[in-house]
Coordinates of C-alpha atoms in Angstrom, one line a residue:
M230 CA 27.5 -42.5 11.8
K231 CA 24.0 -41.9 14.0
C232 CA 21.4 -39.7 12.7
Y233 CA 17.9 -39.4 12.9
E234 CA 15.8 -39.4 10.3
L235 CA 11.9 -38.8 9.5
Q236 CA 10.6 -41.4 7.2
G237 CA 7.0 -39.6 6.5
P238 CA 4.5 -37.3 8.6
S239 CA 4.8 -39.5 11.6
G240 CA 5.1 -37.2 14.1
I241 CA 7.9 -37.4 17.2
D242 CA 7.7 -41.3 17.4
G243 CA 8.5 -41.5 13.8
L244 CA 12.0 -40.1 14.5
A245 CA 14.7 -43.4 13.4
L246 CA 17.7 -43.4 14.9
V247 CA 19.7 -44.5 12.0
D248 CA 23.7 -45.4 10.6
K249 CA 25.2 -44.1 7.7
P250 CA 28.8 -43.4 6.2
V251 CA 30.4 -40.8 7.1
P252 CA 30.5 -38.4 4.2
T253 CA 34.0 -37.0 2.6
P254 CA 34.0 -33.4 1.6
G255 CA 34.7 -32.7 -1.8
D256 CA 35.8 -29.0 -3.2
G257 CA 34.8 -26.3 -0.9
E258 CA 33.0 -28.6 1.7
V259 CA 33.7 -28.6 4.9
L260 CA 33.1 -31.8 7.5
V261 CA 31.7 -31.1 10.8
R262 CA 31.5 -33.1 13.7
L263 CA 28.6 -32.0 15.5
K264 CA 28.2 -31.2 19.0
A265 CA 24.9 -29.8 19.8
A266 CA 21.7 -28.9 18.5
T267 CA 18.7 -27.0 19.6
L268 CA 14.7 -26.8 18.4
N269 CA 12.4 -24.4 17.0
Y270 CA 8.8 -24.6 17.2
R271 CA 9.4 -25.1 13.2
D272 CA 11.2 -28.2 14.0
L273 CA 8.2 -29.8 15.8
I274 CA 5.9 -28.8 12.9
T275 CA 8.6 -30.6 10.1
V276 CA 8.0 -33.8 12.2
K277 CA 4.8 -33.7 12.2
G278 CA 3.8 -33.4 8.7
G279 CA 2.9 -29.9 9.2
Y280 CA 4.3 -28.5 5.9
G281 CA 2.4 -31.3 4.1
S282 CA 3.0 -32.2 0.1
R283 CA 5.8 -29.8 0.5
Q284 CA 7.9 -31.8 3.0
K285 CA 11.1 -33.9 1.5
F286 CA 11.0 -37.4 3.0
P287 CA 13.3 -38.7 4.1
L288 CA 15.1 -36.4 6.1
V289 CA 17.4 -35.4 9.0
P290 CA 15.7 -33.0 10.9
V291 CA 16.3 -29.9 13.1
S292 CA 18.1 -26.5 11.5
D293 CA 20.2 -25.6 14.2
G294 CA 23.4 -26.7 14.9
A295 CA 27.1 -26.1 16.1
G296 CA 30.3 -28.2 16.0
I297 CA 33.9 -28.6 15.3
V298 CA 35.3 -28.8 12.0
E299 CA 36.7 -32.8 11.4
R300 CA 38.1 -32.1 7.8
V301 CA 38.2 -29.7 4.9
G302 CA 37.9 -30.7 1.5
P303 CA 40.0 -29.1 -1.5
G304 CA 39.8 -25.3 -2.0
V305 CA 38.9 -24.3 1.8
R306 CA 41.4 -22.3 3.3
E307 CA 38.8 -20.3 5.6
F308 CA 38.8 -23.0 8.4
A309 CA 41.0 -26.2 9.6
A310 CA 40.5 -28.8 11.2
G311 CA 39.4 -28.1 15.2
D312 CA 37.6 -24.8 14.5
R313 CA 34.3 -24.2 16.0
V314 CA 32.0 -23.3 14.0
I315 CA 28.1 -22.8 13.3
G316 CA 26.0 -23.6 10.4
S317 CA 23.8 -21.0 8.6
F318 CA 20.2 -22.0 8.5
F319 CA 19.9 -20.8 4.9
E320 CA 22.6 -22.2 3.1
G321 CA 22.1 -20.6 0.2
W322 CA 21.6 -17.1 1.3
I323 CA 24.6 -15.7 1.3
G324 CA 23.6 -12.1 1.6
G325 CA 21.5 -9.2 -0.1
E326 CA 17.9 -9.4 -0.7
P327 CA 16.2 -12.8 -0.4
S328 CA 14.6 -14.6 -3.3
E329 CA 13.4 -17.9 -4.0
A330 CA 16.6 -19.4 -5.2
K331 CA 18.6 -18.0 -2.1
M332 CA 15.9 -19.3 0.5
R333 CA 15.5 -22.8 -1.8
S334 CA 17.7 -24.5 1.1
A335 CA 16.8 -24.4 4.1
L336 CA 18.3 -27.1 6.6
G337 CA 16.2 -29.9 8.2
G338 CA 13.2 -28.7 5.8
S339 CA 14.3 -28.7 2.1
V340 CA 17.6 -30.3 2.6
D341 CA 18.7 -32.5 5.5
G342 CA 19.4 -30.9 9.1
V343 CA 21.8 -31.6 11.9
L344 CA 20.5 -34.1 14.2
S345 CA 23.5 -35.8 13.3
E346 CA 27.1 -36.8 14.3
Y347 CA 28.2 -35.3 11.3
R348 CA 27.3 -33.1 8.1
L349 CA 29.1 -31.6 5.0
F350 CA 28.3 -27.9 4.6
P351 CA 29.7 -25.4 2.2
K352 CA 32.6 -23.3 3.4
H353 CA 30.3 -19.9 3.2
A354 CA 27.7 -21.1 4.9
L355 CA 29.6 -21.5 8.4
V356 CA 30.4 -18.9 11.2
R357 CA 33.0 -19.2 13.4
T358 CA 31.2 -19.7 17.1
P359 CA 32.0 -17.1 19.7
E360 CA 34.7 -17.8 22.3
H361 CA 32.6 -16.9 25.2
L362 CA 29.6 -19.7 24.0
S363 CA 29.9 -23.0 24.5
D364 CA 28.6 -25.4 21.2
I365 CA 25.4 -26.1 23.2
E366 CA 25.1 -22.0 23.6
A367 CA 26.2 -21.3 20.0
A368 CA 23.5 -24.0 18.8
A369 CA 20.4 -21.3 19.5
L370 CA 21.8 -19.0 16.9
P371 CA 21.0 -20.0 13.5
C372 CA 17.4 -19.4 13.7
A373 CA 16.0 -18.5 17.2
G374 CA 18.6 -15.7 17.0
L375 CA 19.2 -14.9 13.5
T376 CA 15.0 -14.3 13.7
A377 CA 15.5 -11.9 16.6
W378 CA 18.1 -10.0 15.3
S379 CA 16.6 -9.6 12.1
A380 CA 13.1 -8.2 13.6
V381 CA 14.7 -5.9 16.1
T382 CA 18.2 -5.0 14.6
K383 CA 18.0 -5.2 10.9
L384 CA 14.4 -5.1 9.8
G385 CA 13.2 -3.3 13.0
G386 CA 15.6 -0.7 13.4
V387 CA 15.9 0.0 17.1
R388 CA 17.1 2.6 18.7
P389 CA 17.9 3.3 22.2
G390 CA 15.1 5.0 23.8
Q391 CA 12.2 2.9 22.1
T392 CA 10.3 0.5 23.1
V393 CA 9.9 -3.5 22.3
L394 CA 6.6 -5.7 23.2
T395 CA 7.8 -9.8 23.1
Q396 CA 5.5 -12.4 23.4
G397 CA 6.2 -15.5 25.5
T398 CA 9.2 -17.1 26.5
G399 CA 10.8 -18.9 23.7
G400 CA 13.7 -18.8 22.1
V401 CA 12.8 -15.8 19.6
S402 CA 11.1 -13.5 22.3
L403 CA 14.4 -14.4 24.9
F404 CA 16.6 -13.5 22.4
A405 CA 14.4 -10.6 21.5
I406 CA 14.9 -8.6 24.7
Q407 CA 18.1 -9.5 24.8
F408 CA 18.7 -8.1 21.5
A409 CA 16.3 -4.8 22.3
K410 CA 18.4 -4.2 25.8
M411 CA 21.4 -4.4 23.9
C412 CA 20.0 -1.7 21.5
G413 CA 18.9 0.5 24.6
A414 CA 15.8 0.4 24.2
R415 CA 12.5 -0.5 26.8
V416 CA 10.8 -3.6 26.7
I417 CA 7.7 -5.2 27.6
A418 CA 7.0 -9.0 27.9
T419 CA 4.4 -10.8 28.3
S420 CA 3.7 -14.5 29.4
S421 CA 1.1 -16.6 30.6
S422 CA 2.8 -17.6 33.8
D423 CA 4.1 -15.5 36.7
A424 CA 6.4 -17.6 37.7
K425 CA 7.8 -16.6 33.8
I426 CA 7.3 -13.0 34.4
E427 CA 10.1 -12.8 37.0
R428 CA 12.6 -14.9 34.9
L429 CA 11.4 -12.4 31.9
K430 CA 12.5 -9.4 34.2
K431 CA 15.4 -10.6 35.9
L432 CA 16.3 -10.7 32.3
G433 CA 15.9 -7.4 31.5
A434 CA 12.1 -6.5 30.9
D435 CA 10.9 -3.0 32.4
F436 CA 7.7 -4.2 32.3
T437 CA 5.6 -7.3 32.2
L438 CA 2.0 -8.6 31.4
N439 CA 0.2 -11.8 32.1
Y440 CA -2.0 -12.1 28.8
R441 CA -4.1 -14.5 30.2
T442 CA -5.3 -12.6 33.5
T443 CA -4.8 -9.4 31.2
P444 CA -6.8 -9.8 27.6
D445 CA -6.0 -6.8 26.6
W446 CA -2.8 -6.4 27.4
G447 CA -2.2 -5.0 24.2
K448 CA -4.1 -1.8 25.4
K449 CA -2.0 -1.8 28.7
A450 CA 1.3 -2.0 26.9
R451 CA 0.3 1.1 24.7
E452 CA -0.9 2.9 27.7
W453 CA 2.2 2.4 29.8
S454 CA 4.4 3.0 26.9
I455 CA 2.4 6.6 26.6
H456 CA 2.6 7.0 22.8
G457 CA 2.8 3.4 22.1
V458 CA 5.2 0.5 21.2
D459 CA 7.9 1.1 18.6
L460 CA 7.9 -2.7 17.5
V461 CA 6.2 -6.1 18.5
V462 CA 8.0 -9.1 18.0
E463 CA 5.2 -10.9 17.3
V464 CA 5.5 -14.5 17.2
G465 CA 2.0 -15.6 18.3
G466 CA 0.5 -14.8 14.8
V467 CA -2.7 -14.3 13.6
G468 CA -4.3 -15.2 16.9
T469 CA -2.6 -12.7 18.9
L470 CA -2.7 -9.8 16.0
N471 CA -5.3 -7.6 17.4
E472 CA -3.6 -6.9 20.9
S473 CA -0.5 -6.9 18.9
I474 CA -2.3 -3.7 16.8
R475 CA -3.6 -2.3 19.8
A476 CA 0.1 -2.0 21.3
V477 CA 1.5 -0.5 18.3
R478 CA 2.0 3.5 17.8
I479 CA 1.2 5.1 14.9
G480 CA 4.1 4.5 12.3
G481 CA 5.1 1.5 14.3
T482 CA 6.3 -1.9 13.2
I483 CA 5.0 -5.7 13.6
A484 CA 7.2 -8.1 13.3
F485 CA 5.4 -11.3 12.1
I486 CA 7.3 -14.1 12.5
G487 CA 4.9 -17.2 14.5
V488 CA 2.0 -19.0 13.9
L489 CA 1.7 -20.3 17.6
A490 CA -1.2 -18.7 18.7
G491 CA -4.0 -20.2 16.5
P492 CA -7.1 -18.8 14.0
P493 CA -7.2 -15.8 13.7
P494 CA -10.1 -13.4 15.7
P495 CA -13.8 -12.8 13.5
D496 CA -13.1 -9.3 14.5
L497 CA -9.8 -8.6 13.3
R498 CA -8.6 -5.3 13.3
L499 CA -7.0 -4.4 9.8
P500 CA -8.7 -1.3 9.5
L501 CA -6.8 0.3 12.6
M502 CA -3.4 -1.0 11.0
V503 CA -4.0 0.8 8.2
M504 CA -5.4 4.3 9.7
Q505 CA -2.2 3.9 12.0
Q506 CA -0.3 3.3 9.2
Q507 CA 1.3 0.5 11.0
R508 CA 4.2 -2.0 9.1
L509 CA 3.1 -5.2 9.1
Q510 CA 7.1 -6.9 8.4
G511 CA 7.3 -10.9 7.6
V512 CA 10.5 -12.1 9.2
T513 CA 12.3 -15.2 8.2
V514 CA 15.5 -15.7 9.2
G515 CA 18.6 -14.6 7.6
S516 CA 21.4 -14.5 5.7
V517 CA 25.2 -15.7 6.1
E518 CA 26.5 -12.3 6.2
D519 CA 23.4 -11.6 8.7
L520 CA 24.7 -14.9 11.1
Q521 CA 28.2 -12.8 11.0
A522 CA 27.1 -9.7 12.1
M523 CA 25.3 -11.0 14.7
V524 CA 27.7 -13.1 16.1
D525 CA 29.7 -9.9 16.0
A526 CA 27.8 -8.2 18.2
I527 CA 27.3 -11.1 20.4
T528 CA 30.7 -11.6 20.7
V529 CA 31.4 -7.5 21.2
N530 CA 28.2 -7.6 24.1
G531 CA 29.4 -10.9 26.0
M532 CA 25.8 -11.9 25.3
K533 CA 24.5 -15.6 26.0
P534 CA 22.0 -17.8 24.8
V535 CA 19.0 -19.0 27.2
I536 CA 19.1 -22.6 27.5
D537 CA 16.2 -23.9 29.2
R538 CA 17.3 -27.7 29.1
T539 CA 20.0 -30.0 27.1
F540 CA 19.0 -33.8 26.2
R541 CA 21.5 -36.1 25.3
F542 CA 21.5 -37.7 22.2
D543 CA 19.4 -40.4 22.9
Q544 CA 16.8 -38.3 24.1
V545 CA 15.8 -36.7 21.0
R546 CA 11.9 -38.0 21.3
D547 CA 12.0 -36.6 25.3
A548 CA 13.3 -33.2 23.9
F549 CA 10.2 -32.9 21.4
A550 CA 7.8 -33.6 23.6
H551 CA 9.1 -31.1 26.1
M552 CA 8.8 -27.9 24.0
E553 CA 5.7 -29.6 22.6
S554 CA 4.6 -29.0 26.4
G555 CA 5.1 -25.5 26.0
A556 CA 6.8 -25.2 29.6
H557 CA 10.6 -24.2 28.4
F558 CA 12.0 -20.8 29.3
G559 CA 14.6 -20.3 26.1
K560 CA 15.5 -22.9 23.8
V561 CA 15.6 -26.7 24.4
A562 CA 19.1 -28.2 23.3
I563 CA 20.4 -31.3 22.4
E564 CA 24.1 -32.5 23.4
I565 CA 25.1 -34.8 20.0
G566 CA 28.8 -35.3 21.0

């Protein structure tokens, strides 16, 4: 089988296409013929060696994949050849509260990922693909989809009539818009592109802000929502945290996910967060049970992920470069089959 492998922190150009034998499933294992993968910003950091000494090499990168069961090992009755499946981001986090042990097996980080024609999965780490989704659409769910689901529904507890603010047009942010609307919430969405803002409106955003032309977007969002927003899906990180704090209502929540916006400002408004009793909630994907709950909701609502562009398996470097450019709207996908 062919797969991409990182031998070291040498960047996008260091991705090597190598040949390996197709593995044989053992007890409780499922061999999946991968059909599609999608990229997350975390994958780009990994390829560039951004995790330093914690990074495993050699490594098959990328966490999010979907495919078809090729063979099952002894003791597997939950799946059969031909079943369409999605792999969970954390193979060892089946359910319950997170722990160091449960979060140790992160695909494309501490263990090999899905940028491969075949991969073995433990049977407990697989979820059936919703019938209305293609393999490419399904491959968008394990990290970006589940992170947004956890931020909005599981940890954010968004209810009808509440207001959610999202940042940018990456996978997590667009999923967050879709899940917020599914919950009956209003959405404020930001972007630096007026063209992308028009697409955000079509996706369901009720109020939009260009954060380049409106640098005090947090203040504007608070004014529009009257008392402040209930939840900010914070993908920018400390670089955008000040405006997120300004946007959130007293007692509201900032779901802290990303690191896209660079270093913190010198006048970080943490005292305001304290005075307004806001909650800063870290979000790191979710469990297999969470993935199943999200898939069930997507199936009932007929929701479809937003796919920006699909690259062939021999265009993996181009896919990473496209994501790095920031030009994408939604998920950057790779067709493996």
